[in-house]
Amino acid sequence: FSTRSISSPANAAGAAINVATEDANSESLLNFYRRVLELHSSNATLRTGSVSFLNHDSEGALVWLRRAPAGARTVASVIVACNLTDHPIEISLDADLAHLHIAGGTLRPLLTSQHIDHVAQSTGYLRLSPRSVYVGELYHR
């Protein structure tokens, strides 16, 4: 906290990265956050469903399952998987789901942080790009 002006490369980059620039780029972090907020507000499972964390720390992934709340129009669970590493990873969620008495199946993508990941995937073989997020609705086999 100072009255002096500090000039740095970060400040110069900040002048080029602003809301107008981010708003115009459909792939920007700002627009990704907007899509996350829109999905959260439109999906009862994400808004108020119960949460279970699945332990995939050793693979460098943060993964959780949201189950539909009682009385919701949908019964579909949603899985959120985040690859926190700098390399692609492949994980299986079937054992985690079996432990929760949930059948494995196919994940229909609701939101992904990378276009290449926006495909249906199996809970037995979920592939995530580096530093990516995959949100999928679970359809049982």
mmCIF file of N, CA and C in Angstrom:
data_model
loop_
_atom_site.group_PDB
_atom_site.id
_atom_site.type_symbol
_atom_site.label_atom_id
_atom_site.label_comp_id
_atom_site.label_asym_id
_atom_site.label_seq_id
_atom_site.Cartn_x
_atom_site.Cartn_y
_atom_site.Cartn_z
ATOM 1 N N PHE A 1 0.867 -1.166 0.000
ATOM 2 C CA PHE A 1 0.000 0.000 0.000
ATOM 3 C C PHE A 1 0.904 1.216 0.000
ATOM 4 N N SER A 2 0.874 1.883 -1.107
ATOM 5 C CA SER A 2 1.802 2.983 -1.285
ATOM 6 C C SER A 2 1.155 4.053 -2.147
ATOM 7 N N THR A 3 1.694 5.249 -2.062
ATOM 8 C CA THR A 3 1.226 6.329 -2.922
ATOM 9 C C THR A 3 2.060 6.386 -4.193
ATOM 10 N N ARG A 4 3.130 5.569 -4.247
ATOM 11 C CA ARG A 4 3.980 5.541 -5.433
ATOM 12 C C ARG A 4 3.349 4.663 -6.506
ATOM 13 N N SER A 5 3.574 5.015 -7.734
ATOM 14 C CA SER A 5 3.146 4.194 -8.853
ATOM 15 C C SER A 5 4.248 3.182 -9.134
ATOM 16 N N ILE A 6 3.869 1.949 -9.271
ATOM 17 C CA ILE A 6 4.841 0.899 -9.527
ATOM 18 C C ILE A 6 4.620 0.402 -10.939
ATOM 19 N N SER A 7 5.669 0.415 -11.723
ATOM 20 C CA SER A 7 5.592 -0.068 -13.094
ATOM 21 C C SER A 7 6.257 -1.436 -13.155
ATOM 22 N N SER A 8 5.545 -2.393 -13.727
ATOM 23 C CA SER A 8 6.099 -3.738 -13.849
ATOM 24 C C SER A 8 5.512 -4.399 -15.085
ATOM 25 N N PRO A 9 6.107 -5.500 -15.542
ATOM 26 C CA PRO A 9 5.546 -6.224 -16.680
ATOM 27 C C PRO A 9 4.110 -6.682 -16.415
ATOM 28 N N ALA A 10 3.799 -7.025 -15.168
ATOM 29 C CA ALA A 10 2.443 -7.459 -14.839
ATOM 30 C C ALA A 10 1.451 -6.330 -15.066
ATOM 31 N N ASN A 11 1.832 -5.106 -14.699
ATOM 32 C CA ASN A 11 0.950 -3.967 -14.920
ATOM 33 C C ASN A 11 0.749 -3.723 -16.410
ATOM 34 N N ALA A 12 1.784 -3.885 -17.209
ATOM 35 C CA ALA A 12 1.672 -3.703 -18.653
ATOM 36 C C ALA A 12 0.738 -4.751 -19.249
ATOM 37 N N ALA A 13 0.837 -5.990 -18.785
ATOM 38 C CA ALA A 13 -0.052 -7.042 -19.280
ATOM 39 C C ALA A 13 -1.483 -6.772 -18.866
ATOM 40 N N GLY A 14 -1.676 -6.194 -17.689
ATOM 41 C CA GLY A 14 -3.023 -5.885 -17.207
ATOM 42 C C GLY A 14 -3.737 -4.895 -18.098
ATOM 43 N N ALA A 15 -2.999 -4.025 -18.726
ATOM 44 C CA ALA A 15 -3.625 -3.058 -19.625
ATOM 45 C C ALA A 15 -4.203 -3.745 -20.856
ATOM 46 N N ALA A 16 -3.586 -4.842 -21.288
ATOM 47 C CA ALA A 16 -4.053 -5.559 -22.465
ATOM 48 C C ALA A 16 -5.143 -6.575 -22.127
ATOM 49 N N ILE A 17 -5.161 -7.041 -20.890
ATOM 50 C CA ILE A 17 -6.158 -8.025 -20.465
ATOM 51 C C ILE A 17 -7.172 -7.308 -19.591
ATOM 52 N N ASN A 18 -8.328 -7.071 -20.145
ATOM 53 C CA ASN A 18 -9.371 -6.387 -19.395
ATOM 54 C C ASN A 18 -10.716 -7.024 -19.725
ATOM 55 N N VAL A 19 -11.768 -6.552 -19.119
ATOM 56 C CA VAL A 19 -13.083 -7.160 -19.294
ATOM 57 C C VAL A 19 -13.532 -7.117 -20.750
ATOM 58 N N ALA A 20 -13.298 -6.017 -21.432
ATOM 59 C CA ALA A 20 -13.719 -5.925 -22.833
ATOM 60 C C ALA A 20 -13.023 -6.980 -23.690
ATOM 61 N N THR A 21 -11.741 -7.178 -23.463
ATOM 62 C CA THR A 21 -10.983 -8.184 -24.209
ATOM 63 C C THR A 21 -11.474 -9.584 -23.856
ATOM 64 N N GLU A 22 -11.624 -9.857 -22.574
ATOM 65 C CA GLU A 22 -12.092 -11.161 -22.120
ATOM 66 C C GLU A 22 -13.521 -11.434 -22.593
ATOM 67 N N ASP A 23 -14.377 -10.429 -22.577
ATOM 68 C CA ASP A 23 -15.761 -10.577 -22.997
ATOM 69 C C ASP A 23 -15.851 -10.958 -24.469
ATOM 70 N N ALA A 24 -14.972 -10.421 -25.289
ATOM 71 C CA ALA A 24 -14.991 -10.675 -26.728
ATOM 72 C C ALA A 24 -14.461 -12.066 -27.082
ATOM 73 N N ASN A 25 -13.714 -12.683 -26.166
ATOM 74 C CA ASN A 25 -13.123 -13.996 -26.415
ATOM 75 C C ASN A 25 -14.002 -15.075 -25.796
ATOM 76 N N SER A 26 -14.667 -15.867 -26.624
ATOM 77 C CA SER A 26 -15.582 -16.896 -26.097
ATOM 78 C C SER A 26 -14.863 -17.948 -25.261
ATOM 79 N N GLU A 27 -13.548 -18.081 -25.426
ATOM 80 C CA GLU A 27 -12.766 -19.070 -24.681
ATOM 81 C C GLU A 27 -12.041 -18.473 -23.475
ATOM 82 N N SER A 28 -12.335 -17.252 -23.111
ATOM 83 C CA SER A 28 -11.645 -16.596 -21.994
ATOM 84 C C SER A 28 -12.078 -17.183 -20.656
ATOM 85 N N LEU A 29 -11.277 -16.928 -19.645
ATOM 86 C CA LEU A 29 -11.601 -17.361 -18.295
ATOM 87 C C LEU A 29 -12.896 -16.701 -17.810
ATOM 88 N N LEU A 30 -13.093 -15.447 -18.133
ATOM 89 C CA LEU A 30 -14.324 -14.748 -17.761
ATOM 90 C C LEU A 30 -15.545 -15.472 -18.314
ATOM 91 N N ASN A 31 -15.517 -15.829 -19.584
ATOM 92 C CA ASN A 31 -16.659 -16.508 -20.189
ATOM 93 C C ASN A 31 -16.811 -17.936 -19.684
ATOM 94 N N PHE A 32 -15.705 -18.593 -19.321
ATOM 95 C CA PHE A 32 -15.806 -19.910 -18.703
ATOM 96 C C PHE A 32 -16.516 -19.795 -17.357
ATOM 97 N N TYR A 33 -16.133 -18.811 -16.550
ATOM 98 C CA TYR A 33 -16.803 -18.600 -15.260
ATOM 99 C C TYR A 33 -18.282 -18.305 -15.454
ATOM 100 N N ARG A 34 -18.617 -17.556 -16.475
ATOM 101 C CA ARG A 34 -20.032 -17.287 -16.769
ATOM 102 C C ARG A 34 -20.779 -18.584 -17.075
ATOM 103 N N ARG A 35 -20.155 -19.475 -17.862
ATOM 104 C CA ARG A 35 -20.792 -20.754 -18.171
ATOM 105 C C ARG A 35 -20.934 -21.620 -16.920
ATOM 106 N N VAL A 36 -19.948 -21.587 -16.028
ATOM 107 C CA VAL A 36 -20.023 -22.332 -14.765
ATOM 108 C C VAL A 36 -21.204 -21.817 -13.933
ATOM 109 N N LEU A 37 -21.321 -20.505 -13.810
ATOM 110 C CA LEU A 37 -22.419 -19.924 -13.029
ATOM 111 C C LEU A 37 -23.780 -20.241 -13.637
ATOM 112 N N GLU A 38 -23.871 -20.193 -14.961
ATOM 113 C CA GLU A 38 -25.131 -20.518 -15.636
ATOM 114 C C GLU A 38 -25.512 -21.978 -15.405
ATOM 115 N N LEU A 39 -24.539 -22.884 -15.520
ATOM 116 C CA LEU A 39 -24.805 -24.303 -15.282
ATOM 117 C C LEU A 39 -25.227 -24.528 -13.833
ATOM 118 N N HIS A 40 -24.537 -23.909 -12.907
ATOM 119 C CA HIS A 40 -24.865 -24.056 -11.487
ATOM 120 C C HIS A 40 -26.292 -23.600 -11.206
ATOM 121 N N SER A 41 -26.692 -22.485 -11.767
ATOM 122 C CA SER A 41 -28.040 -21.970 -11.477
ATOM 123 C C SER A 41 -29.127 -22.766 -12.184
ATOM 124 N N SER A 42 -28.806 -23.432 -13.291
ATOM 125 C CA SER A 42 -29.837 -24.155 -14.035
ATOM 126 C C SER A 42 -29.913 -25.640 -13.681
ATOM 127 N N ASN A 43 -28.984 -26.158 -12.888
ATOM 128 C CA ASN A 43 -28.929 -27.586 -12.593
ATOM 129 C C ASN A 43 -29.141 -27.819 -11.099
ATOM 130 N N ALA A 44 -30.282 -28.419 -10.757
ATOM 131 C CA ALA A 44 -30.624 -28.650 -9.350
ATOM 132 C C ALA A 44 -29.607 -29.543 -8.645
ATOM 133 N N THR A 45 -29.062 -30.512 -9.352
ATOM 134 C CA THR A 45 -28.078 -31.408 -8.746
ATOM 135 C C THR A 45 -26.843 -30.631 -8.313
ATOM 136 N N LEU A 46 -26.360 -29.733 -9.162
ATOM 137 C CA LEU A 46 -25.184 -28.932 -8.813
ATOM 138 C C LEU A 46 -25.500 -27.902 -7.735
ATOM 139 N N ARG A 47 -26.714 -27.399 -7.748
ATOM 140 C CA ARG A 47 -27.093 -26.359 -6.784
ATOM 141 C C ARG A 47 -27.268 -26.909 -5.378
ATOM 142 N N THR A 48 -28.009 -27.999 -5.249
ATOM 143 C CA THR A 48 -28.382 -28.440 -3.903
ATOM 144 C C THR A 48 -28.183 -29.928 -3.652
ATOM 145 N N GLY A 49 -27.582 -30.644 -4.596
ATOM 146 C CA GLY A 49 -27.369 -32.072 -4.402
ATOM 147 C C GLY A 49 -26.324 -32.358 -3.340
ATOM 148 N N SER A 50 -26.355 -33.582 -2.840
ATOM 149 C CA SER A 50 -25.345 -33.980 -1.847
ATOM 150 C C SER A 50 -24.021 -34.210 -2.556
ATOM 151 N N VAL A 51 -22.938 -34.042 -1.831
ATOM 152 C CA VAL A 51 -21.614 -34.142 -2.439
ATOM 153 C C VAL A 51 -20.800 -35.263 -1.799
ATOM 154 N N SER A 52 -20.065 -35.997 -2.638
ATOM 155 C CA SER A 52 -19.120 -37.008 -2.179
ATOM 156 C C SER A 52 -17.822 -36.778 -2.932
ATOM 157 N N PHE A 53 -16.728 -36.624 -2.204
ATOM 158 C CA PHE A 53 -15.424 -36.435 -2.837
ATOM 159 C C PHE A 53 -14.810 -37.800 -3.115
ATOM 160 N N LEU A 54 -14.221 -37.945 -4.287
ATOM 161 C CA LEU A 54 -13.584 -39.181 -4.696
ATOM 162 C C LEU A 54 -12.075 -38.955 -4.660
ATOM 163 N N ASN A 55 -11.360 -39.838 -3.986
ATOM 164 C CA ASN A 55 -9.935 -39.618 -3.754
ATOM 165 C C ASN A 55 -9.094 -40.034 -4.956
ATOM 166 N N HIS A 56 -8.654 -39.034 -5.703
ATOM 167 C CA HIS A 56 -7.739 -39.254 -6.831
ATOM 168 C C HIS A 56 -6.550 -38.310 -6.717
ATOM 169 N N ASP A 57 -6.174 -38.024 -5.472
ATOM 170 C CA ASP A 57 -5.034 -37.140 -5.219
ATOM 171 C C ASP A 57 -3.750 -37.672 -5.852
ATOM 172 N N SER A 58 -3.543 -38.976 -5.792
ATOM 173 C CA SER A 58 -2.296 -39.544 -6.310
ATOM 174 C C SER A 58 -2.148 -39.359 -7.819
ATOM 175 N N GLU A 59 -3.281 -39.192 -8.515
ATOM 176 C CA GLU A 59 -3.238 -38.942 -9.962
ATOM 177 C C GLU A 59 -3.173 -37.449 -10.280
ATOM 178 N N GLY A 60 -3.302 -36.609 -9.257
ATOM 179 C CA GLY A 60 -3.297 -35.168 -9.473
ATOM 180 C C GLY A 60 -4.657 -34.632 -9.886
ATOM 181 N N ALA A 61 -5.706 -35.333 -9.473
ATOM 182 C CA ALA A 61 -7.062 -34.929 -9.856
ATOM 183 C C ALA A 61 -7.904 -34.623 -8.620
ATOM 184 N N LEU A 62 -8.745 -33.629 -8.752
ATOM 185 C CA LEU A 62 -9.754 -33.306 -7.747
ATOM 186 C C LEU A 62 -11.083 -33.713 -8.366
ATOM 187 N N VAL A 63 -11.777 -34.673 -7.736
ATOM 188 C CA VAL A 63 -12.995 -35.233 -8.317
ATOM 189 C C VAL A 63 -14.073 -35.305 -7.257
ATOM 190 N N TRP A 64 -15.288 -34.904 -7.638
ATOM 191 C CA TRP A 64 -16.407 -35.078 -6.727
ATOM 192 C C TRP A 64 -17.667 -35.414 -7.493
ATOM 193 N N LEU A 65 -18.614 -36.014 -6.758
ATOM 194 C CA LEU A 65 -19.897 -36.444 -7.296
ATOM 195 C C LEU A 65 -20.985 -35.663 -6.586
ATOM 196 N N ARG A 66 -21.934 -35.141 -7.353
ATOM 197 C CA ARG A 66 -23.121 -34.511 -6.765
ATOM 198 C C ARG A 66 -24.313 -35.386 -7.118
ATOM 199 N N ARG A 67 -25.078 -35.794 -6.105
ATOM 200 C CA ARG A 67 -26.294 -36.587 -6.317
ATOM 201 C C ARG A 67 -27.499 -35.662 -6.315
ATOM 202 N N ALA A 68 -28.468 -35.986 -7.139
ATOM 203 C CA ALA A 68 -29.669 -35.168 -7.256
ATOM 204 C C ALA A 68 -30.367 -35.062 -5.903
ATOM 205 N N PRO A 69 -30.863 -33.878 -5.562
ATOM 206 C CA PRO A 69 -31.577 -33.722 -4.298
ATOM 207 C C PRO A 69 -32.936 -34.420 -4.350
ATOM 208 N N ALA A 70 -33.433 -34.803 -3.194
ATOM 209 C CA ALA A 70 -34.747 -35.437 -3.117
ATOM 210 C C ALA A 70 -35.800 -34.498 -3.707
ATOM 211 N N GLY A 71 -36.677 -35.053 -4.512
ATOM 212 C CA GLY A 71 -37.758 -34.269 -5.088
ATOM 213 C C GLY A 71 -37.384 -33.505 -6.350
ATOM 214 N N ALA A 72 -36.144 -33.653 -6.813
ATOM 215 C CA ALA A 72 -35.735 -32.946 -8.035
ATOM 216 C C ALA A 72 -36.340 -33.641 -9.257
ATOM 217 N N ARG A 73 -36.503 -32.879 -10.333
ATOM 218 C CA ARG A 73 -37.042 -33.448 -11.569
ATOM 219 C C ARG A 73 -36.092 -34.465 -12.187
ATOM 220 N N THR A 74 -34.816 -34.287 -11.956
ATOM 221 C CA THR A 74 -33.822 -35.201 -12.498
ATOM 222 C C THR A 74 -33.304 -36.121 -11.406
ATOM 223 N N VAL A 75 -32.881 -37.297 -11.805
ATOM 224 C CA VAL A 75 -32.247 -38.208 -10.855
ATOM 225 C C VAL A 75 -30.784 -38.390 -11.212
ATOM 226 N N ALA A 76 -30.344 -37.694 -12.252
ATOM 227 C CA ALA A 76 -28.966 -37.855 -12.736
ATOM 228 C C ALA A 76 -27.963 -37.241 -11.766
ATOM 229 N N SER A 77 -26.914 -37.995 -11.513
ATOM 230 C CA SER A 77 -25.794 -37.480 -10.737
ATOM 231 C C SER A 77 -24.857 -36.730 -11.672
ATOM 232 N N VAL A 78 -24.063 -35.840 -11.108
ATOM 233 C CA VAL A 78 -23.097 -35.070 -11.880
ATOM 234 C C VAL A 78 -21.726 -35.297 -11.272
ATOM 235 N N ILE A 79 -20.751 -35.545 -12.144
ATOM 236 C CA ILE A 79 -19.369 -35.717 -11.705
ATOM 237 C C ILE A 79 -18.549 -34.541 -12.221
ATOM 238 N N VAL A 80 -17.750 -33.962 -11.317
ATOM 239 C CA VAL A 80 -16.838 -32.882 -11.668
ATOM 240 C C VAL A 80 -15.431 -33.418 -11.463
ATOM 241 N N ALA A 81 -14.612 -33.331 -12.516
ATOM 242 C CA ALA A 81 -13.231 -33.815 -12.445
ATOM 243 C C ALA A 81 -12.297 -32.715 -12.917
ATOM 244 N N CYS A 82 -11.288 -32.421 -12.103
ATOM 245 C CA CYS A 82 -10.314 -31.373 -12.416
ATOM 246 C C CYS A 82 -8.927 -31.988 -12.465
ATOM 247 N N ASN A 83 -8.254 -31.829 -13.596
ATOM 248 C CA ASN A 83 -6.870 -32.285 -13.715
ATOM 249 C C ASN A 83 -5.990 -31.137 -13.259
ATOM 250 N N LEU A 84 -5.287 -31.319 -12.160
ATOM 251 C CA LEU A 84 -4.446 -30.276 -11.590
ATOM 252 C C LEU A 84 -2.987 -30.384 -12.031
ATOM 253 N N THR A 85 -2.717 -31.280 -12.983
ATOM 254 C CA THR A 85 -1.337 -31.497 -13.421
ATOM 255 C C THR A 85 -1.071 -30.817 -14.765
ATOM 256 N N ASP A 86 0.196 -30.847 -15.160
ATOM 257 C CA ASP A 86 0.620 -30.281 -16.446
ATOM 258 C C ASP A 86 0.629 -31.322 -17.563
ATOM 259 N N HIS A 87 0.057 -32.492 -17.313
ATOM 260 C CA HIS A 87 0.041 -33.543 -18.327
ATOM 261 C C HIS A 87 -1.327 -34.217 -18.353
ATOM 262 N N PRO A 88 -1.679 -34.873 -19.464
ATOM 263 C CA PRO A 88 -2.971 -35.577 -19.515
ATOM 264 C C PRO A 88 -2.991 -36.710 -18.498
ATOM 265 N N ILE A 89 -4.172 -36.976 -17.960
ATOM 266 C CA ILE A 89 -4.316 -38.106 -17.039
ATOM 267 C C ILE A 89 -5.525 -38.933 -17.447
ATOM 268 N N GLU A 90 -5.512 -40.186 -17.014
ATOM 269 C CA GLU A 90 -6.622 -41.106 -17.231
ATOM 270 C C GLU A 90 -6.950 -41.723 -15.886
ATOM 271 N N ILE A 91 -8.218 -41.634 -15.495
ATOM 272 C CA ILE A 91 -8.619 -42.188 -14.206
ATOM 273 C C ILE A 91 -9.875 -43.035 -14.384
ATOM 274 N N SER A 92 -10.037 -43.980 -13.494
ATOM 275 C CA SER A 92 -11.248 -44.790 -13.449
ATOM 276 C C SER A 92 -12.023 -44.419 -12.192
ATOM 277 N N LEU A 93 -13.308 -44.192 -12.365
ATOM 278 C CA LEU A 93 -14.166 -43.833 -11.235
ATOM 279 C C LEU A 93 -15.060 -44.997 -10.806
ATOM 280 N N ASP A 94 -14.991 -46.117 -11.523
ATOM 281 C CA ASP A 94 -15.911 -47.226 -11.269
ATOM 282 C C ASP A 94 -15.827 -47.768 -9.843
ATOM 283 N N ALA A 95 -14.629 -47.934 -9.290
ATOM 284 C CA ALA A 95 -14.496 -48.452 -7.924
ATOM 285 C C ALA A 95 -15.071 -47.461 -6.914
ATOM 286 N N ASP A 96 -14.830 -46.159 -7.147
ATOM 287 C CA ASP A 96 -15.381 -45.131 -6.263
ATOM 288 C C ASP A 96 -16.903 -45.173 -6.277
ATOM 289 N N LEU A 97 -17.471 -45.277 -7.479
ATOM 290 C CA LEU A 97 -18.928 -45.302 -7.609
ATOM 291 C C LEU A 97 -19.511 -46.561 -6.987
ATOM 292 N N ALA A 98 -18.849 -47.706 -7.185
ATOM 293 C CA ALA A 98 -19.326 -48.957 -6.586
ATOM 294 C C ALA A 98 -19.345 -48.848 -5.064
ATOM 295 N N HIS A 99 -18.326 -48.215 -4.501
ATOM 296 C CA HIS A 99 -18.260 -48.002 -3.049
ATOM 297 C C HIS A 99 -19.458 -47.173 -2.564
ATOM 298 N N LEU A 100 -19.964 -46.292 -3.418
ATOM 299 C CA LEU A 100 -21.127 -45.454 -3.081
ATOM 300 C C LEU A 100 -22.443 -46.093 -3.522
ATOM 301 N N HIS A 101 -22.370 -47.348 -3.998
ATOM 302 C CA HIS A 101 -23.542 -48.093 -4.482
ATOM 303 C C HIS A 101 -24.189 -47.403 -5.679
ATOM 304 N N ILE A 102 -23.334 -46.931 -6.587
ATOM 305 C CA ILE A 102 -23.788 -46.290 -7.815
ATOM 306 C C ILE A 102 -23.148 -47.036 -8.970
ATOM 307 N N ALA A 103 -23.955 -47.371 -9.962
ATOM 308 C CA ALA A 103 -23.417 -48.064 -11.138
ATOM 309 C C ALA A 103 -22.617 -47.094 -11.988
ATOM 310 N N GLY A 104 -21.537 -47.590 -12.566
ATOM 311 C CA GLY A 104 -20.758 -46.779 -13.502
ATOM 312 C C GLY A 104 -21.543 -46.571 -14.777
ATOM 313 N N GLY A 105 -20.985 -45.821 -15.679
ATOM 314 C CA GLY A 105 -21.676 -45.585 -16.937
ATOM 315 C C GLY A 105 -20.972 -44.568 -17.795
ATOM 316 N N THR A 106 -21.777 -43.808 -18.507
ATOM 317 C CA THR A 106 -21.270 -42.805 -19.442
ATOM 318 C C THR A 106 -21.510 -41.416 -18.876
ATOM 319 N N LEU A 107 -20.533 -40.549 -19.069
ATOM 320 C CA LEU A 107 -20.662 -39.151 -18.662
ATOM 321 C C LEU A 107 -20.961 -38.310 -19.893
ATOM 322 N N ARG A 108 -22.123 -37.666 -19.889
ATOM 323 C CA ARG A 108 -22.474 -36.734 -20.959
ATOM 324 C C ARG A 108 -21.951 -35.371 -20.548
ATOM 325 N N PRO A 109 -21.088 -34.753 -21.341
ATOM 326 C CA PRO A 109 -20.476 -33.487 -20.914
ATOM 327 C C PRO A 109 -21.500 -32.365 -20.789
ATOM 328 N N LEU A 110 -21.470 -31.701 -19.656
ATOM 329 C CA LEU A 110 -22.278 -30.505 -19.432
ATOM 330 C C LEU A 110 -21.435 -29.253 -19.629
ATOM 331 N N LEU A 111 -20.148 -29.361 -19.247
ATOM 332 C CA LEU A 111 -19.234 -28.229 -19.345
ATOM 333 C C LEU A 111 -17.808 -28.760 -19.291
ATOM 334 N N THR A 112 -16.969 -28.243 -20.165
ATOM 335 C CA THR A 112 -15.546 -28.581 -20.126
ATOM 336 C C THR A 112 -14.751 -27.308 -20.354
ATOM 337 N N SER A 113 -13.548 -27.299 -19.842
ATOM 338 C CA SER A 113 -12.715 -26.113 -20.005
ATOM 339 C C SER A 113 -11.946 -26.147 -21.315
ATOM 340 N N GLN A 114 -11.950 -27.289 -22.003
ATOM 341 C CA GLN A 114 -11.233 -27.415 -23.274
ATOM 342 C C GLN A 114 -12.136 -28.121 -24.276
ATOM 343 N N HIS A 115 -12.198 -27.590 -25.485
ATOM 344 C CA HIS A 115 -13.063 -28.183 -26.511
ATOM 345 C C HIS A 115 -12.732 -29.642 -26.792
ATOM 346 N N ILE A 116 -11.464 -29.989 -26.745
ATOM 347 C CA ILE A 116 -11.092 -31.371 -27.059
ATOM 348 C C ILE A 116 -11.658 -32.356 -26.045
ATOM 349 N N ASP A 117 -12.024 -31.882 -24.871
ATOM 350 C CA ASP A 117 -12.581 -32.752 -23.836
ATOM 351 C C ASP A 117 -14.106 -32.823 -23.874
ATOM 352 N N HIS A 118 -14.750 -32.092 -24.781
ATOM 353 C CA HIS A 118 -16.208 -32.014 -24.776
ATOM 354 C C HIS A 118 -16.818 -33.196 -25.539
ATOM 355 N N VAL A 119 -16.561 -34.386 -25.023
ATOM 356 C CA VAL A 119 -17.097 -35.618 -25.593
ATOM 357 C C VAL A 119 -17.589 -36.494 -24.442
ATOM 358 N N ALA A 120 -18.517 -37.392 -24.766
ATOM 359 C CA ALA A 120 -18.969 -38.347 -23.754
ATOM 360 C C ALA A 120 -17.792 -39.230 -23.367
ATOM 361 N N GLN A 121 -17.717 -39.558 -22.081
ATOM 362 C CA GLN A 121 -16.629 -40.400 -21.589
ATOM 363 C C GLN A 121 -17.193 -41.470 -20.661
ATOM 364 N N SER A 122 -16.418 -42.493 -20.448
ATOM 365 C CA SER A 122 -16.796 -43.586 -19.568
ATOM 366 C C SER A 122 -16.262 -43.335 -18.164
ATOM 367 N N THR A 123 -17.029 -43.753 -17.166
ATOM 368 C CA THR A 123 -16.527 -43.640 -15.791
ATOM 369 C C THR A 123 -15.377 -44.612 -15.557
ATOM 370 N N GLY A 124 -15.253 -45.628 -16.410
ATOM 371 C CA GLY A 124 -14.156 -46.578 -16.292
ATOM 372 C C GLY A 124 -12.858 -46.065 -16.887
ATOM 373 N N TYR A 125 -12.959 -45.036 -17.729
ATOM 374 C CA TYR A 125 -11.770 -44.515 -18.394
ATOM 375 C C TYR A 125 -12.029 -43.051 -18.730
ATOM 376 N N LEU A 126 -11.797 -42.196 -17.759
ATOM 377 C CA LEU A 126 -12.011 -40.761 -17.935
ATOM 378 C C LEU A 126 -10.679 -40.120 -18.261
ATOM 379 N N ARG A 127 -10.592 -39.480 -19.428
ATOM 380 C CA ARG A 127 -9.355 -38.844 -19.881
ATOM 381 C C ARG A 127 -9.487 -37.340 -19.767
ATOM 382 N N LEU A 128 -8.508 -36.712 -19.101
ATOM 383 C CA LEU A 128 -8.534 -35.265 -18.879
ATOM 384 C C LEU A 128 -7.262 -34.621 -19.419
ATOM 385 N N SER A 129 -7.440 -33.533 -20.136
ATOM 386 C CA SER A 129 -6.301 -32.756 -20.635
ATOM 387 C C SER A 129 -5.610 -32.060 -19.468
ATOM 388 N N PRO A 130 -4.377 -31.613 -19.671
ATOM 389 C CA PRO A 130 -3.675 -30.887 -18.602
ATOM 390 C C PRO A 130 -4.452 -29.644 -18.150
ATOM 391 N N ARG A 131 -4.472 -29.406 -16.846
ATOM 392 C CA ARG A 131 -5.105 -28.217 -16.259
ATOM 393 C C ARG A 131 -6.523 -27.991 -16.798
ATOM 394 N N SER A 132 -7.329 -29.038 -16.755
ATOM 395 C CA SER A 132 -8.670 -28.945 -17.323
ATOM 396 C C SER A 132 -9.745 -29.321 -16.316
ATOM 397 N N VAL A 133 -10.981 -28.973 -16.678
ATOM 398 C CA VAL A 133 -12.162 -29.292 -15.877
ATOM 399 C C VAL A 133 -13.171 -30.003 -16.780
ATOM 400 N N TYR A 134 -13.757 -31.079 -16.261
ATOM 401 C CA TYR A 134 -14.784 -31.825 -16.980
ATOM 402 C C TYR A 134 -15.978 -31.981 -16.032
ATOM 403 N N VAL A 135 -17.138 -31.526 -16.464
ATOM 404 C CA VAL A 135 -18.375 -31.697 -15.694
ATOM 405 C C VAL A 135 -19.312 -32.538 -16.552
ATOM 406 N N GLY A 136 -19.676 -33.709 -16.040
ATOM 407 C CA GLY A 136 -20.501 -34.614 -16.819
ATOM 408 C C GLY A 136 -21.657 -35.187 -16.027
ATOM 409 N N GLU A 137 -22.773 -35.382 -16.719
ATOM 410 C CA GLU A 137 -23.955 -35.991 -16.128
ATOM 411 C C GLU A 137 -23.843 -37.499 -16.329
ATOM 412 N N LEU A 138 -24.086 -38.269 -15.280
ATOM 413 C CA LEU A 138 -23.886 -39.713 -15.280
ATOM 414 C C LEU A 138 -25.128 -40.437 -15.795
ATOM 415 N N TYR A 139 -24.906 -41.234 -16.850
ATOM 416 C CA TYR A 139 -25.938 -42.122 -17.375
ATOM 417 C C TYR A 139 -25.450 -43.542 -17.160
ATOM 418 N N HIS A 140 -26.266 -44.358 -16.493
ATOM 419 C CA HIS A 140 -25.854 -45.708 -16.118
ATOM 420 C C HIS A 140 -25.909 -46.658 -17.295
ATOM 421 N N ARG A 141 -25.025 -47.649 -17.252
ATOM 422 C CA ARG A 141 -24.952 -48.670 -18.309
ATOM 423 C C ARG A 141 -26.189 -49.509 -18.322
#
